[in-house]
Coordinates of C-alpha atoms and ligand atoms in Angstrom, one line a residue:
X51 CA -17.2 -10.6 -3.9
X52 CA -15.2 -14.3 -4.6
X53 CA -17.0 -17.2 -3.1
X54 CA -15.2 -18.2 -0.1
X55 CA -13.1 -20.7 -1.5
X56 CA -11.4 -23.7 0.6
X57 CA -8.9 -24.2 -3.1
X58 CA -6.4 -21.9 -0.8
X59 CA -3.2 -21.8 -2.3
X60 CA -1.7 -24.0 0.3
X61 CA -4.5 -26.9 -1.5
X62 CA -3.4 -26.1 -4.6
X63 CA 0.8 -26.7 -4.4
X64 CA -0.1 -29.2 -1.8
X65 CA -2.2 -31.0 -5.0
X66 CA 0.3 -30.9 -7.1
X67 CA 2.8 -31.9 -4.9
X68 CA 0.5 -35.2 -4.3
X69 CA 0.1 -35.5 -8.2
X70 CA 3.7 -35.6 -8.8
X71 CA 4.7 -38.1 -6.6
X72 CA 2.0 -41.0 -7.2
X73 CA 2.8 -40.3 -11.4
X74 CA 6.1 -40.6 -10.8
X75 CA 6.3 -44.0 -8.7
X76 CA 4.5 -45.9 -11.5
X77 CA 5.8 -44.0 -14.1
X78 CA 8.9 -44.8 -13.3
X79 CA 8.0 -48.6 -13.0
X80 CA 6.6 -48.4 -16.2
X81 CA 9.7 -47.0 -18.3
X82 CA 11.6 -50.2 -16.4
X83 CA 9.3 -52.3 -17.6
X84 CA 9.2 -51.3 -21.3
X85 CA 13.0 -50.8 -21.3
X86 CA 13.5 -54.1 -20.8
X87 CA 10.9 -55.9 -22.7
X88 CA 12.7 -53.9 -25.7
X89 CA 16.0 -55.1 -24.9
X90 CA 14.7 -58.9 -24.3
X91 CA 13.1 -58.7 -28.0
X92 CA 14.9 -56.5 -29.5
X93 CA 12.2 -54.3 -30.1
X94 CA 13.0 -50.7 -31.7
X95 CA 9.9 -49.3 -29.9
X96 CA 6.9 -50.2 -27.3
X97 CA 4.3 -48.1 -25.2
X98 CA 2.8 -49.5 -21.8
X99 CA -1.5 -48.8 -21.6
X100 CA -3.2 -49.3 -18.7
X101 CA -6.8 -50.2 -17.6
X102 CA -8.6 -48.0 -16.0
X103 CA -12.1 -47.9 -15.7
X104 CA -14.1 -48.8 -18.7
X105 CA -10.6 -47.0 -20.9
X106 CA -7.7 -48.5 -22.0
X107 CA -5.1 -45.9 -21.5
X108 CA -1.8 -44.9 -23.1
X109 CA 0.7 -44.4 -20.8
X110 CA 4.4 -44.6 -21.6
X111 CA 6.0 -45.1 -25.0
X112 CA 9.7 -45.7 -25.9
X113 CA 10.9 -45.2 -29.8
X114 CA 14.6 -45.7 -30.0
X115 CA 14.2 -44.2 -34.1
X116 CA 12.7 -41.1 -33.1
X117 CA 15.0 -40.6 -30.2
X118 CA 18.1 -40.8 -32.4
X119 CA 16.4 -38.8 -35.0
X120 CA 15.1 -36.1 -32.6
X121 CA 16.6 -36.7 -29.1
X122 CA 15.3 -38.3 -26.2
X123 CA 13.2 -35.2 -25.0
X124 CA 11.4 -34.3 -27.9
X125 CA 10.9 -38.0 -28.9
X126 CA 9.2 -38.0 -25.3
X127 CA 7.1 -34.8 -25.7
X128 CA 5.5 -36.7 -28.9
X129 CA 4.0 -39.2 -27.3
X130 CA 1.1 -38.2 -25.4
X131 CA -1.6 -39.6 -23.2
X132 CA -4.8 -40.9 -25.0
X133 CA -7.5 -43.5 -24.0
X134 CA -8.5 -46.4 -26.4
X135 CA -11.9 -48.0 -25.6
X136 CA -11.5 -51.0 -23.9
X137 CA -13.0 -53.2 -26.6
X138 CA -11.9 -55.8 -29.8
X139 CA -11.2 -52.9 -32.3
X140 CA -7.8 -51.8 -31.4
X141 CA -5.1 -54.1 -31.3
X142 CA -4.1 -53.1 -27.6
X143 CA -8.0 -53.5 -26.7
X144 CA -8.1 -56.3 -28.5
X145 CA -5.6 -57.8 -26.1
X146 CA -7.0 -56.6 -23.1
X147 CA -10.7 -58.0 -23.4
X148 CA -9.3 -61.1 -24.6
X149 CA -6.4 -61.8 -22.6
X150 CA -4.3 -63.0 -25.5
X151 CA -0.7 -62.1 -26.8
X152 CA -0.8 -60.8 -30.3
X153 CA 1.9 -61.7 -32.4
X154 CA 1.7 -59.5 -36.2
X155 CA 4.3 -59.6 -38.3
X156 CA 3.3 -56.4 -40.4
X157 CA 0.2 -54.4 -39.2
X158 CA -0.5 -52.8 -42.8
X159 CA -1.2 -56.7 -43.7
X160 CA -3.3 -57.9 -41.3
X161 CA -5.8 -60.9 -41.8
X162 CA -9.5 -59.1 -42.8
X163 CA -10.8 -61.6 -40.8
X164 CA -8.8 -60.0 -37.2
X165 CA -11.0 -58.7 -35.3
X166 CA -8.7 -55.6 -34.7
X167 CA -7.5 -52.9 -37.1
X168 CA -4.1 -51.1 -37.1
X169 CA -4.7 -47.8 -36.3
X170 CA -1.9 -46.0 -38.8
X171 CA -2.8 -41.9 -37.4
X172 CA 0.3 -42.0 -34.7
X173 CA 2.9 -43.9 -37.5
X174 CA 1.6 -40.9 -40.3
X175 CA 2.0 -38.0 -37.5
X176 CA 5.6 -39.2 -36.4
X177 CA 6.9 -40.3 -39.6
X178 CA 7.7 -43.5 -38.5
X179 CA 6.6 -47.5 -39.9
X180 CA 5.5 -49.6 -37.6
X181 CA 5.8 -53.2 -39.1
X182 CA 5.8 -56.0 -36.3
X183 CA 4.2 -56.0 -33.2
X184 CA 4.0 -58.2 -30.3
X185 CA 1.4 -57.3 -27.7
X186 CA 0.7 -59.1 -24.6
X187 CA -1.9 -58.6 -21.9
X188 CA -0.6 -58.0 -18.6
X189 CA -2.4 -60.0 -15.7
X190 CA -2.3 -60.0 -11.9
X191 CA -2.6 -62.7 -9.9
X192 CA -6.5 -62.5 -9.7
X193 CA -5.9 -63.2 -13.6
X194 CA -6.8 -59.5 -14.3
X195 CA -6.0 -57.6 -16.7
X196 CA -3.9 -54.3 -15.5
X197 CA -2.6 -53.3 -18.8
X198 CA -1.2 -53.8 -22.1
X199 CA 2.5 -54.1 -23.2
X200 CA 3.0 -53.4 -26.8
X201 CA 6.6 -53.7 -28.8
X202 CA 6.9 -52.8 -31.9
X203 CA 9.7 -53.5 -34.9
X204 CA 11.6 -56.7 -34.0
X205 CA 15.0 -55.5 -35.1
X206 CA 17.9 -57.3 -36.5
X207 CA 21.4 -56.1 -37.3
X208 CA 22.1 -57.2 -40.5
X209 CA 25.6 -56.7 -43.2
X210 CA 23.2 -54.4 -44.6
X211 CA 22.3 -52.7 -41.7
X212 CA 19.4 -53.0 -39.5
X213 CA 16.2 -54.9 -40.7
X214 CA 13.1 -55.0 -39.0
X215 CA 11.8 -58.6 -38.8
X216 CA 9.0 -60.6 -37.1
X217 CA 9.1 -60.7 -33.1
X218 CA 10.9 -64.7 -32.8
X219 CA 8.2 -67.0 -30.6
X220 CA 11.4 -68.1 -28.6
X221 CA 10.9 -64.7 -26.5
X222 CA 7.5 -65.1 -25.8
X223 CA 7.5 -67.2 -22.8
X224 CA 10.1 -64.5 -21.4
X225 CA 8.4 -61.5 -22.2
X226 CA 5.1 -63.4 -21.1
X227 CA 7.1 -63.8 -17.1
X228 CA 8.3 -60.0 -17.7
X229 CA 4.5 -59.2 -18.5
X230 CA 3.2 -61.0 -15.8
X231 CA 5.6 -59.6 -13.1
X232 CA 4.9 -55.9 -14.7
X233 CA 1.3 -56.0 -13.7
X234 CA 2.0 -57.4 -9.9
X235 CA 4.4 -54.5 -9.5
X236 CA 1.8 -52.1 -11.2
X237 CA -0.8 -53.8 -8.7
X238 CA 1.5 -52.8 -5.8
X239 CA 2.5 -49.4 -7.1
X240 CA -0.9 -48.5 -6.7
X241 CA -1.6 -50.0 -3.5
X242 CA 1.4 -47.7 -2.4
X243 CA 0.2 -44.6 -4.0
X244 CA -3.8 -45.1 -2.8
X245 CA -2.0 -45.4 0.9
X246 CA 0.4 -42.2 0.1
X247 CA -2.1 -40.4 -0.9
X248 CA -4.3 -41.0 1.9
X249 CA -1.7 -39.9 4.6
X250 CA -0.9 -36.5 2.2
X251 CA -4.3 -35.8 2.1
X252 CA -4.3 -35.5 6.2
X253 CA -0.8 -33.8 5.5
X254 CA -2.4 -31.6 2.9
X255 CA -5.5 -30.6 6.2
X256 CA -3.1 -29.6 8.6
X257 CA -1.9 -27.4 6.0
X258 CA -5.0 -25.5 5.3
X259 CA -5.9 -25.9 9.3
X260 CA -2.6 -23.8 9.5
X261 CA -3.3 -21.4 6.8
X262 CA -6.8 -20.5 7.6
X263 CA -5.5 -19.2 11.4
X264 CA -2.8 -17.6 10.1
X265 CA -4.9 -14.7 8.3
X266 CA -2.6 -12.1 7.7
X267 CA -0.2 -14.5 5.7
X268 CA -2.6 -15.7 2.8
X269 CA -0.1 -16.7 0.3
X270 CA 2.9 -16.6 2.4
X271 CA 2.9 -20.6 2.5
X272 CA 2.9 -20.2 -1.8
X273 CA 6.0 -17.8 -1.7
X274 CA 7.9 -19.5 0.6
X275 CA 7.5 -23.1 -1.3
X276 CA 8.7 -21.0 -4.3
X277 CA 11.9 -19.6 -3.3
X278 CA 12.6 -22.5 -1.4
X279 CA 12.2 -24.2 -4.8
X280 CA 14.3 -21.7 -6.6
X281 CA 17.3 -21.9 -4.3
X282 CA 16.9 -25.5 -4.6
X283 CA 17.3 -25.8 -8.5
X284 CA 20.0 -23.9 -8.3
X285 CA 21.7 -25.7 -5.6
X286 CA 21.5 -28.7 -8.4
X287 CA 18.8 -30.9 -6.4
X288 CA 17.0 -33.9 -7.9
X289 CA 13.4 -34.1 -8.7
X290 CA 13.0 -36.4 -5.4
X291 CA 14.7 -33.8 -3.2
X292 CA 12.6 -31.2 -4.6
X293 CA 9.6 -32.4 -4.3
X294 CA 10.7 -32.9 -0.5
X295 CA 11.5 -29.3 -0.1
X296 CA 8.4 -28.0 -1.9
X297 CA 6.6 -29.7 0.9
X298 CA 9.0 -29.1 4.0
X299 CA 8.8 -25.5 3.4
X300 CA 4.9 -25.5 2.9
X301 CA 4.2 -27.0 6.1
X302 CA 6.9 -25.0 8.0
X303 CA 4.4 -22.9 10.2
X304 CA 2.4 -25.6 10.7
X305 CA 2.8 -25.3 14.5
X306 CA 1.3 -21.9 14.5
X307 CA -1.9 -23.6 14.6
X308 CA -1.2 -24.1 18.3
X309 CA -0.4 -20.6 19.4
X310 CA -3.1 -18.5 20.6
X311 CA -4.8 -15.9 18.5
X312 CA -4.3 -13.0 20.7
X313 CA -0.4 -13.8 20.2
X314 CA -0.7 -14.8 16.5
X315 CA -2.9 -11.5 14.9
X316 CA -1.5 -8.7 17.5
X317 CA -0.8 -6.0 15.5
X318 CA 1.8 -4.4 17.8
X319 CA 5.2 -5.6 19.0
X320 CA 5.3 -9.1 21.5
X321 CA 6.3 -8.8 25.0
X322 CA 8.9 -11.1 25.9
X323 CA 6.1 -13.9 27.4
X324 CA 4.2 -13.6 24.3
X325 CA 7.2 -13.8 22.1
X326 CA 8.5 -16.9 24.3
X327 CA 5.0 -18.7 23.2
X328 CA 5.7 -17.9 19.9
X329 CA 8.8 -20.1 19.6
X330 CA 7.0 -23.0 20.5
X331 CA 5.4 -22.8 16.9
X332 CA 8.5 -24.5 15.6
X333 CA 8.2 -27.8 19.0
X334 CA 4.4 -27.6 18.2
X335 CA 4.8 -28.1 14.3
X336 CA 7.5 -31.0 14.8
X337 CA 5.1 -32.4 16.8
X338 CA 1.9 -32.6 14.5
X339 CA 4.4 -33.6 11.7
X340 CA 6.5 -36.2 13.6
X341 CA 6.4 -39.5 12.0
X342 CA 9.1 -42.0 10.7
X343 CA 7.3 -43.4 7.9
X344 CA 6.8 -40.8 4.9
X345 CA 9.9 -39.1 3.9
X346 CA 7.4 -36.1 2.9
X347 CA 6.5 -36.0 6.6
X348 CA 10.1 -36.5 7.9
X349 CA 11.1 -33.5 5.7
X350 CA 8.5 -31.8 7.3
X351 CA 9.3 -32.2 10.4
X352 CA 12.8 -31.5 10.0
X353 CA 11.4 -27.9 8.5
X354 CA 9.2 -26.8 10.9
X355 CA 11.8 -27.8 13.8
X356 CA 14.9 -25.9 12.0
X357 CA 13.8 -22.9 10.3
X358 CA 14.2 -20.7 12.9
X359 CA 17.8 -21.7 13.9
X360 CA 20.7 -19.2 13.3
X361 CA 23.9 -19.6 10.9
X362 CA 25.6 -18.1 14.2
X363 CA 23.9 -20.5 16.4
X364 CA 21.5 -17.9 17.9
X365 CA 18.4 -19.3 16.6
X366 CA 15.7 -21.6 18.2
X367 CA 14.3 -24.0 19.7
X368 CA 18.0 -25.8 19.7
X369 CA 20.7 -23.4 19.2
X370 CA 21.9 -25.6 15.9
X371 CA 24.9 -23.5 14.1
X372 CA 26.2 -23.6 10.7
X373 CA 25.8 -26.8 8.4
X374 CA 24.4 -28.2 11.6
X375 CA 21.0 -27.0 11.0
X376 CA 19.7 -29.2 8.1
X377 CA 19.4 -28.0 4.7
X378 CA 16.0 -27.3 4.1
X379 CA 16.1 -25.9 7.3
X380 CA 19.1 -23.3 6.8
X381 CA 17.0 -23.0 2.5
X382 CA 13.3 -21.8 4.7
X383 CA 14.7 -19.8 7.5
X384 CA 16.3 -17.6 4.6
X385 CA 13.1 -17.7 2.8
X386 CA 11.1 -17.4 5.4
X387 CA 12.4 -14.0 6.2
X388 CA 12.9 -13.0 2.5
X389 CA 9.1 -13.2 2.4
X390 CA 8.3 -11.7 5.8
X391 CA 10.6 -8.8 5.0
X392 CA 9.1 -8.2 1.8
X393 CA 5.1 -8.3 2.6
X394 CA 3.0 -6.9 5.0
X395 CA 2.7 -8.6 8.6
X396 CA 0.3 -7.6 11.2
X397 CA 3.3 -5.9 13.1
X398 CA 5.0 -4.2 10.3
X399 CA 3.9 -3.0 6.7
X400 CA 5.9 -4.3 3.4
X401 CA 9.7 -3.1 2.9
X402 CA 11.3 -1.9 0.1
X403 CA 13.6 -4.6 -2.1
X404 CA 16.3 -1.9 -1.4
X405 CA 15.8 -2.6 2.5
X406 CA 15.2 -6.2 2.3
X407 CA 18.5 -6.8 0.2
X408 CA 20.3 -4.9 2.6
X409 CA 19.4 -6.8 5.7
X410 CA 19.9 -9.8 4.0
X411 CA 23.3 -8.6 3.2
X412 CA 24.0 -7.8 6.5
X413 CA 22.6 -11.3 8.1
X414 CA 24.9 -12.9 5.7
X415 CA 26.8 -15.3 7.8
X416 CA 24.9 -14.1 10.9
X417 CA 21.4 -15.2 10.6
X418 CA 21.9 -16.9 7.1
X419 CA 24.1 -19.4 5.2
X420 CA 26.3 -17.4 3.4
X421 CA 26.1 -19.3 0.4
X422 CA 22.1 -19.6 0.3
X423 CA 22.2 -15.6 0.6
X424 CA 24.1 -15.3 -2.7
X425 CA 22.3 -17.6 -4.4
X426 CA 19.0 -15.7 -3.3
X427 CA 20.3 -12.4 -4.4
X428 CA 22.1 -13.7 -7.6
X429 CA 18.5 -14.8 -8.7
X430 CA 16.6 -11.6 -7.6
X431 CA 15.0 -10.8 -10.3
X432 CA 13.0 -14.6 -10.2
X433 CA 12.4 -14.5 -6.7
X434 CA 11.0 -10.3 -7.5
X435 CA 8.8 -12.7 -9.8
X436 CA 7.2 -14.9 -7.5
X437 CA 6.6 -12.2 -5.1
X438 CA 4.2 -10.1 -7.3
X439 CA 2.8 -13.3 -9.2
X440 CA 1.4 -14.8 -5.7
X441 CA 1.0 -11.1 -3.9
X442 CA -1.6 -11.1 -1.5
X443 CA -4.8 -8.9 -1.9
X444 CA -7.3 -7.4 -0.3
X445 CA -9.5 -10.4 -1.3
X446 CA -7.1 -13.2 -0.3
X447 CA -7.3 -11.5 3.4
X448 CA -11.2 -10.8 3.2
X449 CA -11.8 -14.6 2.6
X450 CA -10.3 -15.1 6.1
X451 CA -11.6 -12.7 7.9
X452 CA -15.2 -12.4 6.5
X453 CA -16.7 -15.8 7.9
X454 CA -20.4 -14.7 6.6
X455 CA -19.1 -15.5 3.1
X456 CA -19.3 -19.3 4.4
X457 CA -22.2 -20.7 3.4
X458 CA -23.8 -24.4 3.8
X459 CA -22.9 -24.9 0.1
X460 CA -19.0 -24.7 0.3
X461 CA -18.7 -27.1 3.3
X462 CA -21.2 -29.9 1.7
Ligands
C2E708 P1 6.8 -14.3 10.4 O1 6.0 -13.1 10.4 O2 6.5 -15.3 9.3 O3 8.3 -13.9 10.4 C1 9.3 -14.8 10.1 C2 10.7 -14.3 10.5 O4 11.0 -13.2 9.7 C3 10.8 -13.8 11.9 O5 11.0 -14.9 12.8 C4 12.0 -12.9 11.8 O6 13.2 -13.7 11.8 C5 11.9 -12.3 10.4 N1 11.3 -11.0 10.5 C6 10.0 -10.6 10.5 N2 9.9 -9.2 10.5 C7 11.2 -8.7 10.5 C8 11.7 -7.4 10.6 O7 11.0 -6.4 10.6 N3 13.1 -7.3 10.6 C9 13.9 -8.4 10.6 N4 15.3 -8.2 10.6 N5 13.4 -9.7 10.6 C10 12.1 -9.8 10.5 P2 10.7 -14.6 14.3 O8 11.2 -13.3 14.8 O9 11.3 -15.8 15.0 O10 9.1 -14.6 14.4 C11 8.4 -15.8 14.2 C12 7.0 -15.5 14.0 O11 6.6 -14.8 15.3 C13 6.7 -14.5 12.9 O12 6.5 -15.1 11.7 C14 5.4 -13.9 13.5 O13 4.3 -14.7 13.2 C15 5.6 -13.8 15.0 N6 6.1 -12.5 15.4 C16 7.4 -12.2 15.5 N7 7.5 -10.9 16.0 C17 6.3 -10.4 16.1 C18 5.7 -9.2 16.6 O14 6.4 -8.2 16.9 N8 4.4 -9.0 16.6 C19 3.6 -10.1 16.2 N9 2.2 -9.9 16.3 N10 4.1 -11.3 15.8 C20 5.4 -11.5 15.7
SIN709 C1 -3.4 -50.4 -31.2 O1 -4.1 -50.6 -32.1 O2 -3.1 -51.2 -30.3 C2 -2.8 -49.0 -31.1 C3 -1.8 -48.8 -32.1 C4 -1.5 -47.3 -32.2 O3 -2.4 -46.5 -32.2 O4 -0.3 -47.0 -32.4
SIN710 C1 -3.0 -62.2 -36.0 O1 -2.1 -62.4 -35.2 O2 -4.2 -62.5 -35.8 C2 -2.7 -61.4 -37.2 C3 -1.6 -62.2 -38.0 C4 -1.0 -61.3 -39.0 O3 -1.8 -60.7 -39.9 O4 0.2 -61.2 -39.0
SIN711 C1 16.3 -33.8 10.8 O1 16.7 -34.9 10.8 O2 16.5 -33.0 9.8 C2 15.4 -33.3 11.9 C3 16.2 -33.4 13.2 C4 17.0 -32.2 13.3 O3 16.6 -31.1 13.0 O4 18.2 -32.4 13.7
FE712 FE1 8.0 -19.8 11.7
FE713 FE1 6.8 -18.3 8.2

């Protein structure tokens, strides 16, 4: 018999939804920041580290010879994340405990007296020379150091093509500002993300609140986040709208948490009182998740509110028709029901794809956007995919109905 286990699926997309959006933030910054610094020096190449801890760590790198020689993708895929020690041997470490700029105008000639080495491993598995190399710390205003920026290969265009010479001192008092303005942004980046992730985390509780009442539906929250995804990719969306989606749908039932159990588990048919209750699950959700200040929660909100409206206009709680019902409202009301359809529910076992495709065919323009149903059954065989890789089991109800498999260890 599994432990019981908290690490519900709902935890585990809800993590990664987290992780994705604080990386992104600063990573984002951080490609700005390096960009530039290359184009005020004329650098060929750079990487950003960052402090953390007792590490130095490598975080973004930019080569513009390895992206023409291999493309931007795989020039990115080459580079990836290692920690330095944050001491004098390394020339990035070097900078960070001493709070110097380092200005070398060939790293395989540096004085024997530096305190730092060149280390040559990443140059010999790229097939690249690095030559010069400015590196300057960069400091907050409590004269920290947050990080390192590195640039590498002063270039200059020449009649006999491009030459790589040493970085000019000119730059260095502007690079130096750039630097310096870098590490207050990095500062407030992860202010931001520290306060972001402290709201998702009581986001990311609701969610698991919701999931633990609603036992019959174990992985129902993972399926639905994964069509919704699907039909967004194909609908073209951006990362940022994505990630938005990926969360709206997760938390769409989150107002179940508010109807009563003998409503929510009764195996047979609601009266018409009971099923009145019921569709107060989407007012109750909208609002837990009301709030004007996270787009993640807006999104939310605007989820758990919509997916229950009709294409026709015969849904609830508002009656919305048509492209009036929000997007990711109109994407999880079709996926929503894809997934109900299609597993087993306390009221009625598991259908057939056969009968599910058919009733979506014939909602088509009635309960559904028309368009959203195509997409859904042009990409069947994905969404067939996703439905056996998170099918529920006998074990994934057990854990929630079983409560003498909670012990005192799990909860401390
Ligand atoms: P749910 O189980 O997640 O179902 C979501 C939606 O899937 C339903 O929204 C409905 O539009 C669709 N659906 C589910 N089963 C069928 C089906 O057999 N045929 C068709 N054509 N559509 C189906 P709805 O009706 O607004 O229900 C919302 C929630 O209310 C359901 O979420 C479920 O938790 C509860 N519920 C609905 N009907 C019953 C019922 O007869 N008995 C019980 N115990 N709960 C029900
Ligand atoms: C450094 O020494 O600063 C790092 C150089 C490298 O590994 O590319
Ligand atoms: C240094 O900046 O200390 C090294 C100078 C060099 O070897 O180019
Ligand atoms: C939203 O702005 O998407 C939520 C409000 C509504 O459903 O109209
Ligand atoms: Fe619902
Ligand atoms: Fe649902």
């Amino acid at each position: 018999m599994p432990a019981f286990s908290f690490e519900s699926q709902a935890g585990q997309l809800i993590k990664v939804g987290l992780a994705l959006s604080s990386t992104r933030v600063l990573g984002d910054l951080l490609e700005m920041v390096l960009l530039e610094a290359r184009k005020l020096t004329g650098a060929d190449a750079g990487s950003v580290y960052l402090v953390d801890g007792s590490v130095l760590r490598f975080e973004t790198s930019q080569n513009g010879t390895l992206s023409e020689r291999l493309g931007e993708d795989a020039c990115r895929a080459l580079f990836k994340t290692y920690e330095l020690p944050l001491n004098a041997e390394s020339i990035a470490g070097y900078v960070a405990v001493s709070k110097e700029m380092v200005n070398i105008a060939d790293v395989y000639d540096i004085d024997p007296s530096a305190p730092y080495r060149f280390n040559p491993a990443s140059d010999r598995a790229n097939d690249y020379s690095t030559h010069s190399m400015l590196s300057l710390p960069m400091m907050d205003q409590k004269d920290e150091v947050v990080g390192v920026l590195q640039l590498i290969n002063a270039t200059r265009e020449t009649p006999e093509g491009k030459r790589v010479v040493p970085f000019d001192s000119m730059c260095l008092p502007v690079v130096g500002a750039l630097a310096s303005q870098a590490a207050v942004a990095i500062v407030n980046a992860k202010l931001t993300m520290a306060l972001q992730k402290s709201w998702l985390d009581s986001v990311l509780r609701l969610g698991l609140a919701a999931e633990y009442r609603d036992k019959e539906t174990a992985n129902h929250i993972t399926r639905v986040s994964e069509y919704a995804l699907l039909l967004g990719r194909n609908l073209g969306m951006d990362k940022n709208g994505l990630e938005l989606l990926h969360w709206g749908a997760a938390m769409h039932d989150t107002g179940k948490l508010g109807i009563p159990d003998s409503i929510l588990h009764k195996p047979g048919l609601l009266t018409p009182e009971e099923r009145a209750t019921m569709e107060y699950h989407t007012l109750i959700g909208a609002l837990i998740l009301k709030g004007d200040s996270n787009p993640i929660l807006m999104a939310s909100q605007s989820v758990a509110l919509t997916h229950h409206e009709r294409w026709d206009g015969n849904g609830y709680p508002r009656g919305l028709s048509g492209e009036a019902i929000p997007l990711f409202g109109r994407i999880t009301a079709l996926v929503d029901v894809f997934d109900a359809l299609s597993s087993r529910r306390v009221y009625k076992p598991a259908f057939s794809m056969e009968k599910v495709v058919q009733i979506l065919g014939e909602e088509r323009g009635r309960h559904f956007d028309p368009t959203l149903v195509d997409i859904l059954l042009d990409n069947l065989d994905e969404a067939d995919a996703i439905r056996t890789t998170h099918a529920d089991t006998e074990a994934d109800f057990e854990k929630f109905r079983n409560y003498s498999l909670l012990k005192i260890e799990d909860v401390l």
